[in-house]
């Protein structure tokens, strides 16, 4: 099993189960370390016992990496998958889930979320979503690292740059004019109505088309 995929899947399942953000970030960070150092160095370090010397990799993430390199599903990932399978959808839930086209309220690691905008875009694609709305906290919630107006502008630039680079994130400010379906759900006293990514034709100005 690919170690990077294993760490990303663990992070996704932790986030879906609403586990504390620091746990999600631990596996996201370890996954980023793997990308930074490359598979050959990671394999060598796993073999000589120096894997945990890399900043961002601890005992739990290191164990998962070693198990994946050995061709096994990491035990922690297996337990999370089994736990997730124990929670079936309520009656009629399959049809409702299939009808979902997006998510109106998402926090990224710009405030108190555990995942980057790009990672959230990839997850949206895997879930079959056509659009999603970033609603990171506003400045009034300092404990959650709320976005100032300047940071919000920089986030919009980041989203737009991702779109220009052909990656799965969006480009259009979310407002009451964007969609009558999303606007009421994204307004709160502690959240910005921030930005969206979308596959056409929901927000034609995005110009991002999901991969086949």
JSON list of N, CA, C and O in Angstrom, two decimals, residues 110-112 137-148 151 190:
[
{"chain": "A", "resi": 110, "resn": "UNK", "atom": "N", "xyz": [-6.58, 27.22, 7.01]},
{"chain": "A", "resi": 110, "resn": "UNK", "atom": "CA", "xyz": [-6.37, 28.66, 7.15]},
{"chain": "A", "resi": 110, "resn": "UNK", "atom": "C", "xyz": [-6.94, 29.15, 8.48]},
{"chain": "A", "resi": 110, "resn": "UNK", "atom": "O", "xyz": [-6.52, 30.18, 9.00]},
{"chain": "A", "resi": 111, "resn": "UNK", "atom": "N", "xyz": [-7.94, 28.45, 9.02]},
{"chain": "A", "resi": 111, "resn": "UNK", "atom": "CA", "xyz": [-8.44, 28.80, 10.35]},
{"chain": "A", "resi": 111, "resn": "UNK", "atom": "C", "xyz": [-8.30, 27.56, 11.24]},
{"chain": "A", "resi": 111, "resn": "UNK", "atom": "O", "xyz": [-7.20, 27.20, 11.61]},
{"chain": "A", "resi": 112, "resn": "UNK", "atom": "N", "xyz": [-9.39, 26.89, 11.56]},
{"chain": "A", "resi": 112, "resn": "UNK", "atom": "CA", "xyz": [-9.29, 25.78, 12.51]},
{"chain": "A", "resi": 112, "resn": "UNK", "atom": "C", "xyz": [-9.54, 24.42, 11.87]},
{"chain": "A", "resi": 112, "resn": "UNK", "atom": "O", "xyz": [-9.76, 23.44, 12.56]},
{"chain": "A", "resi": 137, "resn": "UNK", "atom": "N", "xyz": [-13.30, 30.82, 9.65]},
{"chain": "A", "resi": 137, "resn": "UNK", "atom": "CA", "xyz": [-13.73, 31.78, 10.66]},
{"chain": "A", "resi": 137, "resn": "UNK", "atom": "C", "xyz": [-13.27, 33.20, 10.36]},
{"chain": "A", "resi": 137, "resn": "UNK", "atom": "O", "xyz": [-12.22, 33.42, 9.75]},
{"chain": "A", "resi": 138, "resn": "UNK", "atom": "N", "xyz": [-14.06, 34.15, 10.82]},
{"chain": "A", "resi": 138, "resn": "UNK", "atom": "CA", "xyz": [-13.75, 35.57, 10.67]},
{"chain": "A", "resi": 138, "resn": "UNK", "atom": "C", "xyz": [-12.88, 36.04, 11.84]},
{"chain": "A", "resi": 138, "resn": "UNK", "atom": "O", "xyz": [-12.65, 35.29, 12.80]},
{"chain": "A", "resi": 139, "resn": "UNK", "atom": "N", "xyz": [-12.38, 37.27, 11.82]},
{"chain": "A", "resi": 139, "resn": "UNK", "atom": "CA", "xyz": [-11.43, 37.73, 12.84]},
{"chain": "A", "resi": 139, "resn": "UNK", "atom": "C", "xyz": [-11.96, 37.72, 14.26]},
{"chain": "A", "resi": 139, "resn": "UNK", "atom": "O", "xyz": [-11.18, 37.64, 15.21]},
{"chain": "A", "resi": 140, "resn": "UNK", "atom": "N", "xyz": [-13.27, 37.79, 14.44]},
{"chain": "A", "resi": 140, "resn": "UNK", "atom": "CA", "xyz": [-13.82, 37.86, 15.79]},
{"chain": "A", "resi": 140, "resn": "UNK", "atom": "C", "xyz": [-13.52, 36.59, 16.59]},
{"chain": "A", "resi": 140, "resn": "UNK", "atom": "O", "xyz": [-13.49, 36.62, 17.81]},
{"chain": "A", "resi": 141, "resn": "UNK", "atom": "N", "xyz": [-13.28, 35.46, 15.92]},
{"chain": "A", "resi": 141, "resn": "UNK", "atom": "CA", "xyz": [-12.99, 34.22, 16.63]},
{"chain": "A", "resi": 141, "resn": "UNK", "atom": "C", "xyz": [-11.48, 33.97, 16.59]},
{"chain": "A", "resi": 141, "resn": "UNK", "atom": "O", "xyz": [-10.99, 33.14, 15.84]},
{"chain": "A", "resi": 142, "resn": "UNK", "atom": "N", "xyz": [-10.76, 34.71, 17.40]},
{"chain": "A", "resi": 142, "resn": "UNK", "atom": "CA", "xyz": [-9.30, 34.63, 17.38]},
{"chain": "A", "resi": 142, "resn": "UNK", "atom": "C", "xyz": [-8.80, 33.27, 17.83]},
{"chain": "A", "resi": 142, "resn": "UNK", "atom": "O", "xyz": [-7.75, 32.80, 17.38]},
{"chain": "A", "resi": 143, "resn": "UNK", "atom": "N", "xyz": [-9.53, 32.60, 18.71]},
{"chain": "A", "resi": 143, "resn": "UNK", "atom": "CA", "xyz": [-9.09, 31.30, 19.21]},
{"chain": "A", "resi": 143, "resn": "UNK", "atom": "C", "xyz": [-9.03, 30.27, 18.09]},
{"chain": "A", "resi": 143, "resn": "UNK", "atom": "O", "xyz": [-8.29, 29.28, 18.18]},
{"chain": "A", "resi": 144, "resn": "UNK", "atom": "N", "xyz": [-9.79, 30.48, 17.02]},
{"chain": "A", "resi": 144, "resn": "UNK", "atom": "CA", "xyz": [-9.80, 29.56, 15.88]},
{"chain": "A", "resi": 144, "resn": "UNK", "atom": "C", "xyz": [-8.97, 30.11, 14.71]},
{"chain": "A", "resi": 144, "resn": "UNK", "atom": "O", "xyz": [-9.12, 29.66, 13.58]},
{"chain": "A", "resi": 145, "resn": "UNK", "atom": "N", "xyz": [-8.11, 31.09, 15.00]},
{"chain": "A", "resi": 145, "resn": "UNK", "atom": "CA", "xyz": [-7.24, 31.67, 13.99]},
{"chain": "A", "resi": 145, "resn": "UNK", "atom": "C", "xyz": [-8.07, 32.24, 12.83]},
{"chain": "A", "resi": 145, "resn": "UNK", "atom": "O", "xyz": [-7.79, 32.00, 11.66]},
{"chain": "A", "resi": 146, "resn": "UNK", "atom": "N", "xyz": [-9.09, 33.00, 13.20]},
{"chain": "A", "resi": 146, "resn": "UNK", "atom": "CA", "xyz": [-9.97, 33.57, 12.20]},
{"chain": "A", "resi": 146, "resn": "UNK", "atom": "C", "xyz": [-9.26, 34.47, 11.21]},
{"chain": "A", "resi": 146, "resn": "UNK", "atom": "O", "xyz": [-8.27, 35.13, 11.55]},
{"chain": "A", "resi": 147, "resn": "UNK", "atom": "N", "xyz": [-9.77, 34.52, 9.99]},
{"chain": "A", "resi": 147, "resn": "UNK", "atom": "CA", "xyz": [-9.14, 35.27, 8.91]},
{"chain": "A", "resi": 147, "resn": "UNK", "atom": "C", "xyz": [-9.43, 36.77, 9.03]},
{"chain": "A", "resi": 147, "resn": "UNK", "atom": "O", "xyz": [-10.59, 37.16, 9.15]},
{"chain": "A", "resi": 148, "resn": "UNK", "atom": "N", "xyz": [-8.39, 37.56, 8.98]},
{"chain": "A", "resi": 148, "resn": "UNK", "atom": "CA", "xyz": [-8.58, 38.99, 8.83]},
{"chain": "A", "resi": 148, "resn": "UNK", "atom": "C", "xyz": [-8.98, 39.27, 7.38]},
{"chain": "A", "resi": 148, "resn": "UNK", "atom": "O", "xyz": [-8.90, 38.39, 6.52]},
{"chain": "A", "resi": 151, "resn": "UNK", "atom": "N", "xyz": [-6.03, 38.44, 5.18]},
{"chain": "A", "resi": 151, "resn": "UNK", "atom": "CA", "xyz": [-5.82, 37.01, 4.97]},
{"chain": "A", "resi": 151, "resn": "UNK", "atom": "C", "xyz": [-6.91, 36.43, 4.08]},
{"chain": "A", "resi": 151, "resn": "UNK", "atom": "O", "xyz": [-6.65, 35.51, 3.29]},
{"chain": "A", "resi": 190, "resn": "UNK", "atom": "N", "xyz": [-19.51, 34.17, 13.13]},
{"chain": "A", "resi": 190, "resn": "UNK", "atom": "CA", "xyz": [-18.08, 33.91, 13.28]},
{"chain": "A", "resi": 190, "resn": "UNK", "atom": "C", "xyz": [-17.43, 33.36, 12.03]},
{"chain": "A", "resi": 190, "resn": "UNK", "atom": "O", "xyz": [-16.27, 32.99, 12.06]}
]
